[in-house]
Amino acid sequence: MRIGIDARFAGHGGQGLGRYTAELIYALAEIDSDNTYAILTRQRDFWRTLPKNFSLVETSIPWYGMQEHIGIPRLIKEQDIHLMHFVHFNVPYRCPVPYIVTIHDLILRRFSSAHATTRSWPVFAVKYTAYRIGLRNALKNASRIVTVSNASALDIEHFYPFAKKKISVIYEAPTASTIVKEDPALPVSEPFFLHVGNAYPHKNLRYCIDEFVRFNEQNRTYHLALVGKRDVFYERLIRHAEQYRNAQILFLGEVGDETLSSLYRHATAYVSPSLCEGFDLPSTEAALRGIPVVASDIPVHREILGSAALFFPAEKKGALSESLQLIIASQPLRSELTEAGQQHVRQYSWKLAAQQTLELYKSMLNSV
């Protein structure tokens, strides 16, 4: 059987969806020599060498546009694909074959404020309506739905009860191979706390900055290092931080793998103040590297991190600053969190995710 995977999000500098897609494909390539795969990609030169049963199908079709509703079904037919796996909700309205869709989270449903967009309100309203229609179409017509945590599964069931029986939870995984040679040019002075990711409102980074400033008043040697693409959301965050003239807050932008590895290695703790996540891969990456994790007390963090984090109420004034104080004051606590974190996150692996995904493929192909 021939399986298609929409890998257009994977590419140079790709994160999030792209990372998930690439890691899953590489893991599938290691375990499946029976089926053939058509990998729909926008960047052929991004990929490492894949086995002969994996073929790269290059396309310039962009995502989130009308072209994909016409062009992707045409490619599926041209490639004689029997089963498709879409890694995001942007599924063609009429897919000619059965498909699986991965829904990582419903953050846009839960946080639909105009603060979460760079568009004007009328444009946002149109785009958000299109998102709602597209998501419902993707879930309704999917043969199976993959999501990356039980917390996300519950969100899907809440907003779309009809999808409940089609959902399978398959966890993502931190990747040990991303731990590379340490970069000697550390871009921040020690000691420091670290956060990695975008600055969308649900990340709760304004609260994080306010709490760090409160902590910093009594602990002037500490810095807060924020790593993430400098977009309009980070620019808003930078403007918010400017009110604290003497705060030790560093906006590092995007950094390379070696620099990121160095930051993980030297951080006092990793901080994740999010209000909502699908999986929170950076927190597991930090735990894998032996860094204590300080995380907001939300369902997905409890599920993914277990007892391997110091939790605080997500928006309570003073809660995060008190947790940071506790972390620096207690070496036994840091050691306990480090040991628990490394042990806990080893249960997640891309090989296991690929095996579970392949079982879904097989069950669907057997029913075709």
Short mmCIF file of C-alpha atoms in Angstrom, two decimals:
data_model
loop_
_atom_site.label_atom_id
_atom_site.label_comp_id
_atom_site.label_asym_id
_atom_site.label_seq_id
_atom_site.Cartn_x
_atom_site.Cartn_y
_atom_site.Cartn_z
CA MET A 1 0.00 0.00 0.00
CA ARG A 2 1.09 3.57 -0.66
CA ILE A 3 0.80 6.08 2.18
CA GLY A 4 1.00 9.83 1.69
CA ILE A 5 2.19 12.26 4.37
CA ASP A 6 1.68 16.00 3.99
CA ALA A 7 5.14 17.19 5.07
CA ARG A 8 4.97 20.71 3.66
CA PHE A 9 5.54 22.21 7.11
CA ALA A 10 8.89 20.46 7.46
CA GLY A 11 11.91 22.41 6.27
CA HIS A 12 14.97 24.42 7.14
CA GLY A 13 14.33 26.36 10.33
CA GLY A 14 11.00 24.59 10.77
CA GLN A 15 9.72 24.14 14.31
CA GLY A 16 6.55 22.85 15.86
CA LEU A 17 4.60 21.15 13.09
CA GLY A 18 7.71 20.78 10.97
CA ARG A 19 9.65 19.15 13.79
CA TYR A 20 6.81 16.71 14.51
CA THR A 21 6.48 15.79 10.85
CA ALA A 22 10.19 15.21 10.24
CA GLU A 23 10.76 13.19 13.40
CA LEU A 24 7.75 10.99 12.69
CA ILE A 25 8.84 10.33 9.10
CA TYR A 26 12.41 9.48 10.10
CA ALA A 27 11.12 7.09 12.76
CA LEU A 28 8.67 5.45 10.32
CA ALA A 29 11.53 5.00 7.86
CA GLU A 30 13.38 2.92 10.45
CA ILE A 31 10.54 0.49 11.12
CA ASP A 32 8.46 0.14 7.93
CA SER A 33 9.90 -1.51 4.84
CA ASP A 34 6.59 -3.03 3.68
CA ASN A 35 4.62 0.04 2.61
CA THR A 36 5.68 2.77 0.22
CA TYR A 37 5.43 6.43 1.17
CA ALA A 38 4.92 9.63 -0.78
CA ILE A 39 6.27 12.54 1.25
CA LEU A 40 4.76 15.81 0.01
CA THR A 41 7.40 18.47 0.64
CA ARG A 42 8.26 22.04 -0.25
CA GLN A 43 12.00 21.60 0.48
CA ARG A 44 13.59 18.49 -1.00
CA ASP A 45 17.08 19.49 0.16
CA PHE A 46 15.95 19.57 3.80
CA TRP A 47 15.66 15.81 4.13
CA ARG A 48 18.29 13.32 5.20
CA THR A 49 18.61 10.17 3.09
CA LEU A 50 15.46 8.08 3.27
CA PRO A 51 14.99 4.41 2.28
CA LYS A 52 13.90 3.52 -1.24
CA ASN A 53 10.30 2.96 -0.18
CA PHE A 54 10.11 6.64 0.83
CA SER A 55 9.86 9.04 -2.11
CA LEU A 56 9.96 12.83 -1.87
CA VAL A 57 7.26 14.54 -3.93
CA GLU A 58 8.20 18.19 -4.26
CA THR A 59 5.40 20.72 -4.53
CA SER A 60 5.12 24.49 -4.32
CA ILE A 61 1.52 24.36 -3.09
CA PRO A 62 1.29 26.72 -0.07
CA TRP A 63 -0.66 25.90 3.05
CA TYR A 64 -3.83 27.71 4.18
CA GLY A 65 -4.97 28.61 0.68
CA MET A 66 -7.40 27.53 -2.00
CA GLN A 67 -4.56 25.97 -3.98
CA GLU A 68 -4.23 23.12 -1.51
CA HIS A 69 -7.92 22.25 -1.88
CA ILE A 70 -7.33 21.68 -5.61
CA GLY A 71 -3.66 20.76 -5.85
CA ILE A 72 -3.31 18.28 -2.99
CA PRO A 73 -6.17 16.00 -4.15
CA ARG A 74 -4.62 16.08 -7.64
CA LEU A 75 -1.24 15.03 -6.23
CA ILE A 76 -2.86 12.24 -4.22
CA LYS A 77 -4.36 10.82 -7.41
CA GLU A 78 -1.17 11.28 -9.44
CA GLN A 79 0.88 9.47 -6.79
CA ASP A 80 -1.65 6.63 -6.49
CA ILE A 81 -1.87 7.16 -2.73
CA HIS A 82 -4.23 4.87 -0.82
CA LEU A 83 -4.11 6.57 2.57
CA MET A 84 -3.17 10.14 3.57
CA HIS A 85 -1.83 11.51 6.83
CA PHE A 86 -2.34 15.23 7.30
CA VAL A 87 -0.32 16.62 10.19
CA HIS A 88 -2.51 19.70 10.67
CA PHE A 89 -6.14 20.72 10.28
CA ASN A 90 -5.65 22.21 6.78
CA VAL A 91 -7.12 19.21 4.98
CA PRO A 92 -8.61 19.60 1.47
CA TYR A 93 -12.36 19.82 1.61
CA ARG A 94 -12.64 16.79 -0.66
CA CYS A 95 -9.85 14.31 -0.06
CA PRO A 96 -10.11 11.44 -2.58
CA VAL A 97 -8.82 8.77 -0.16
CA PRO A 98 -9.29 7.93 3.54
CA TYR A 99 -7.11 10.02 5.81
CA ILE A 100 -5.75 10.46 9.31
CA VAL A 101 -5.37 13.96 10.69
CA THR A 102 -3.16 15.04 13.59
CA ILE A 103 -4.63 17.80 15.74
CA HIS A 104 -1.97 18.99 18.17
CA ASP A 105 -4.18 21.33 20.20
CA LEU A 106 -7.24 23.54 20.08
CA ILE A 107 -5.51 26.66 21.36
CA LEU A 108 -7.16 28.76 18.66
CA ARG A 109 -10.57 27.60 19.88
CA ARG A 110 -9.75 28.28 23.52
CA PHE A 111 -7.90 31.57 22.93
CA SER A 112 -9.72 33.16 20.01
CA SER A 113 -9.09 36.77 21.07
CA ALA A 114 -7.92 39.32 18.51
CA HIS A 115 -4.87 39.75 20.77
CA ALA A 116 -3.66 36.45 19.30
CA THR A 117 -3.43 37.84 15.76
CA THR A 118 -1.58 40.53 13.85
CA ARG A 119 -4.59 41.16 11.62
CA SER A 120 -7.29 43.79 11.86
CA TRP A 121 -10.50 42.65 13.51
CA PRO A 122 -12.48 42.18 10.23
CA VAL A 123 -9.64 40.16 8.66
CA PHE A 124 -9.22 38.15 11.86
CA ALA A 125 -12.95 37.41 11.94
CA VAL A 126 -12.91 36.08 8.37
CA LYS A 127 -9.78 33.98 8.92
CA TYR A 128 -11.05 32.62 12.23
CA THR A 129 -14.34 31.60 10.62
CA ALA A 130 -12.39 29.81 7.89
CA TYR A 131 -10.34 28.07 10.58
CA ARG A 132 -13.48 26.89 12.38
CA ILE A 133 -14.99 25.57 9.15
CA GLY A 134 -11.77 23.90 8.05
CA LEU A 135 -11.16 22.27 11.41
CA ARG A 136 -14.67 20.88 11.62
CA ASN A 137 -14.40 19.54 8.07
CA ALA A 138 -11.05 17.88 8.86
CA LEU A 139 -12.41 16.18 11.99
CA LYS A 140 -15.75 15.18 10.49
CA ASN A 141 -14.30 13.50 7.41
CA ALA A 142 -11.23 11.92 9.01
CA SER A 143 -11.17 8.17 9.43
CA ARG A 144 -8.97 8.55 12.51
CA ILE A 145 -7.74 11.52 14.54
CA VAL A 146 -4.35 11.60 16.23
CA THR A 147 -3.60 14.01 19.04
CA VAL A 148 -0.55 14.38 21.24
CA SER A 149 -1.97 14.34 24.78
CA ASN A 150 -5.06 13.31 26.70
CA ALA A 151 -5.56 16.97 27.55
CA SER A 152 -5.86 17.80 23.84
CA ALA A 153 -8.12 14.79 23.33
CA LEU A 154 -10.49 16.12 25.99
CA ASP A 155 -10.53 19.52 24.28
CA ILE A 156 -11.42 17.90 20.95
CA GLU A 157 -14.19 15.88 22.60
CA HIS A 158 -15.52 19.02 24.31
CA PHE A 159 -15.76 21.12 21.16
CA TYR A 160 -16.52 18.25 18.73
CA PRO A 161 -18.30 15.39 20.56
CA PHE A 162 -18.83 13.50 17.29
CA ALA A 163 -15.05 12.96 17.03
CA LYS A 164 -14.65 11.11 20.34
CA LYS A 165 -14.58 7.55 19.00
CA LYS A 166 -12.04 8.41 16.29
CA ILE A 167 -9.33 9.84 18.59
CA SER A 168 -6.01 8.15 19.35
CA VAL A 169 -3.46 9.74 21.69
CA ILE A 170 0.13 9.33 20.46
CA TYR A 171 2.73 11.25 22.42
CA GLU A 172 5.52 13.28 20.86
CA ALA A 173 9.04 12.93 22.24
CA PRO A 174 12.14 14.94 23.11
CA THR A 175 15.00 14.09 20.79
CA ALA A 176 18.35 13.10 22.26
CA SER A 177 20.02 13.64 18.88
CA THR A 178 19.45 17.37 19.24
CA ILE A 179 21.94 17.43 22.13
CA VAL A 180 25.00 18.59 20.25
CA LYS A 181 28.47 19.88 21.04
CA GLU A 182 28.36 22.75 23.47
CA ASP A 183 28.77 26.26 22.08
CA PRO A 184 31.46 28.04 24.12
CA ALA A 185 29.95 31.47 23.35
CA LEU A 186 27.06 31.45 25.81
CA PRO A 187 24.88 34.50 24.92
CA VAL A 188 23.81 35.16 28.51
CA SER A 189 25.61 35.45 31.83
CA GLU A 190 24.97 32.82 34.46
CA PRO A 191 22.91 32.23 36.47
CA PHE A 192 19.76 32.39 34.35
CA PHE A 193 16.31 30.90 33.79
CA LEU A 194 15.34 29.77 30.28
CA HIS A 195 12.22 29.70 28.15
CA VAL A 196 12.08 28.51 24.52
CA GLY A 197 9.19 29.07 22.13
CA ASN A 198 6.93 31.65 20.53
CA ALA A 199 5.34 34.57 22.35
CA TYR A 200 1.68 33.94 21.52
CA PRO A 201 -0.67 35.13 24.29
CA HIS A 202 -1.40 31.62 25.59
CA LYS A 203 2.31 31.26 26.41
CA ASN A 204 1.66 33.69 29.30
CA LEU A 205 5.07 35.37 28.94
CA ARG A 206 3.90 38.77 30.16
CA TYR A 207 3.07 37.13 33.45
CA CYS A 208 6.44 35.37 33.34
CA ILE A 209 8.27 38.68 32.91
CA ASP A 210 6.29 40.37 35.69
CA GLU A 211 7.01 37.49 38.04
CA PHE A 212 10.69 37.37 37.16
CA VAL A 213 10.99 41.09 37.85
CA ARG A 214 9.44 40.52 41.28
CA PHE A 215 11.95 37.71 41.90
CA ASN A 216 14.80 39.80 40.47
CA GLU A 217 14.31 42.56 43.02
CA GLN A 218 15.90 40.32 45.65
CA ASN A 219 18.10 38.27 43.31
CA ARG A 220 19.92 40.72 41.06
CA THR A 221 22.49 38.25 39.72
CA TYR A 222 19.86 36.19 37.86
CA HIS A 223 18.77 36.68 34.24
CA LEU A 224 15.74 35.53 32.25
CA ALA A 225 16.67 34.30 28.76
CA LEU A 226 13.83 34.08 26.22
CA VAL A 227 14.51 32.21 22.97
CA GLY A 228 12.13 32.53 20.06
CA LYS A 229 11.57 34.07 16.66
CA ARG A 230 11.41 37.87 16.78
CA ASP A 231 7.94 38.42 15.38
CA VAL A 232 5.20 40.91 16.22
CA PHE A 233 4.27 38.97 19.36
CA TYR A 234 7.81 39.11 20.67
CA GLU A 235 7.97 42.81 19.79
CA ARG A 236 4.86 43.36 21.92
CA LEU A 237 6.54 41.46 24.73
CA ILE A 238 9.72 43.51 24.42
CA ARG A 239 7.70 46.72 24.69
CA HIS A 240 6.02 45.32 27.81
CA ALA A 241 9.43 44.54 29.34
CA GLU A 242 10.75 48.05 28.63
CA GLN A 243 8.85 49.39 31.62
CA TYR A 244 11.29 47.45 33.81
CA ARG A 245 14.43 49.40 33.03
CA ASN A 246 16.85 47.48 35.23
CA ALA A 247 15.40 44.00 34.81
CA GLN A 248 17.83 41.31 33.70
CA ILE A 249 15.70 40.09 30.76
CA LEU A 250 17.33 39.01 27.51
CA PHE A 251 15.46 38.44 24.24
CA LEU A 252 17.80 36.19 22.28
CA GLY A 253 15.69 35.61 19.17
CA GLU A 254 16.24 32.39 17.25
CA VAL A 255 19.46 30.53 18.04
CA GLY A 256 21.28 27.60 16.46
CA ASP A 257 21.28 24.05 17.83
CA GLU A 258 24.66 24.38 19.49
CA THR A 259 23.76 27.61 21.24
CA LEU A 260 20.41 26.19 22.33
CA SER A 261 22.14 23.08 23.67
CA SER A 262 24.52 25.31 25.61
CA LEU A 263 21.63 27.32 27.05
CA TYR A 264 19.86 24.16 28.16
CA ARG A 265 23.06 22.87 29.71
CA HIS A 266 23.76 25.97 31.79
CA ALA A 267 20.26 27.13 32.79
CA THR A 268 19.37 27.08 36.48
CA ALA A 269 15.88 25.96 35.52
CA TYR A 270 13.50 25.89 32.57
CA VAL A 271 10.29 27.93 32.96
CA SER A 272 7.01 27.11 31.19
CA PRO A 273 4.20 29.46 32.29
CA SER A 274 1.72 28.49 29.53
CA LEU A 275 -2.03 28.63 29.94
CA CYS A 276 -2.54 25.88 27.36
CA GLU A 277 -0.35 23.44 25.42
CA GLY A 278 -0.76 20.41 23.22
CA PHE A 279 2.34 18.63 24.55
CA ASP A 280 5.01 21.25 25.49
CA LEU A 281 8.01 19.68 23.82
CA PRO A 282 10.58 22.23 25.13
CA SER A 283 9.80 21.28 28.74
CA THR A 284 10.51 17.63 27.99
CA GLU A 285 13.67 18.61 26.09
CA ALA A 286 14.82 20.50 29.18
CA ALA A 287 14.01 17.62 31.50
CA LEU A 288 15.88 15.18 29.25
CA ARG A 289 18.96 17.36 29.55
CA GLY A 290 18.79 17.33 33.34
CA ILE A 291 17.39 20.82 33.95
CA PRO A 292 14.78 21.38 36.68
CA VAL A 293 11.45 22.40 35.15
CA VAL A 294 9.15 25.01 36.70
CA ALA A 295 5.75 24.72 35.02
CA SER A 296 2.26 26.15 35.24
CA ASP A 297 -0.23 23.85 36.89
CA ILE A 298 -2.35 23.00 33.86
CA PRO A 299 -3.67 19.54 32.90
CA VAL A 300 -1.23 18.88 30.07
CA HIS A 301 1.79 19.69 32.25
CA ARG A 302 0.56 17.33 34.95
CA GLU A 303 0.03 14.66 32.30
CA ILE A 304 3.30 15.05 30.39
CA LEU A 305 5.66 15.96 33.23
CA GLY A 306 4.11 13.91 36.04
CA SER A 307 5.95 14.60 39.29
CA ALA A 308 9.03 15.80 37.40
CA ALA A 309 8.34 19.53 37.71
CA LEU A 310 7.70 22.23 40.28
CA PHE A 311 4.18 23.44 39.55
CA PHE A 312 2.65 26.85 40.23
CA PRO A 313 -0.85 28.34 39.62
CA ALA A 314 -0.73 29.69 36.07
CA GLU A 315 -1.83 33.27 36.71
CA LYS A 316 -1.59 33.76 40.46
CA LYS A 317 0.36 36.85 41.43
CA GLY A 318 3.56 35.92 43.22
CA ALA A 319 3.30 32.19 42.49
CA LEU A 320 6.03 31.93 39.87
CA SER A 321 8.41 34.28 41.69
CA GLU A 322 8.02 32.16 44.83
CA SER A 323 8.74 29.01 42.82
CA LEU A 324 11.90 30.53 41.36
CA GLN A 325 13.01 31.49 44.85
CA LEU A 326 12.38 27.94 46.03
CA ILE A 327 14.42 26.51 43.15
CA ILE A 328 17.52 28.60 43.85
CA ALA A 329 17.28 28.05 47.61
CA SER A 330 17.18 24.25 47.56
CA GLN A 331 19.86 22.13 45.95
CA PRO A 332 18.07 18.92 47.09
CA LEU A 333 14.93 20.08 45.25
CA ARG A 334 16.90 20.81 42.08
CA SER A 335 18.55 17.40 42.25
CA GLU A 336 15.23 15.67 42.87
CA LEU A 337 13.59 17.41 39.91
CA THR A 338 16.58 16.70 37.67
CA GLU A 339 16.57 12.98 38.44
CA ALA A 340 12.79 12.65 38.22
CA GLY A 341 12.66 14.62 34.98
CA GLN A 342 15.27 12.56 33.15
CA GLN A 343 13.65 9.33 34.25
CA HIS A 344 10.10 10.42 33.44
CA VAL A 345 10.59 11.78 29.93
CA ARG A 346 12.49 8.69 28.74
CA GLN A 347 9.10 7.01 28.36
CA TYR A 348 8.53 9.16 25.28
CA SER A 349 10.20 8.16 22.02
CA TRP A 350 9.68 8.81 18.33
CA LYS A 351 10.12 5.10 17.67
CA LEU A 352 7.13 4.36 19.89
CA ALA A 353 5.15 7.18 18.25
CA ALA A 354 5.99 5.73 14.81
CA GLN A 355 4.98 2.21 15.88
CA GLN A 356 1.62 3.44 17.17
CA THR A 357 1.06 5.55 14.05
CA LEU A 358 1.95 2.61 11.80
CA GLU A 359 -0.60 0.45 13.63
CA LEU A 360 -3.24 3.07 12.78
CA TYR A 361 -2.14 3.01 9.14
CA LYS A 362 -2.40 -0.79 9.03
CA SER A 363 -5.82 -0.88 10.65
CA MET A 364 -7.11 1.63 8.12
CA LEU A 365 -5.48 -0.04 5.12
CA ASN A 366 -6.95 -3.39 6.16
CA SER A 367 -10.41 -1.84 6.18
CA VAL A 368 -10.07 -0.20 2.74
#
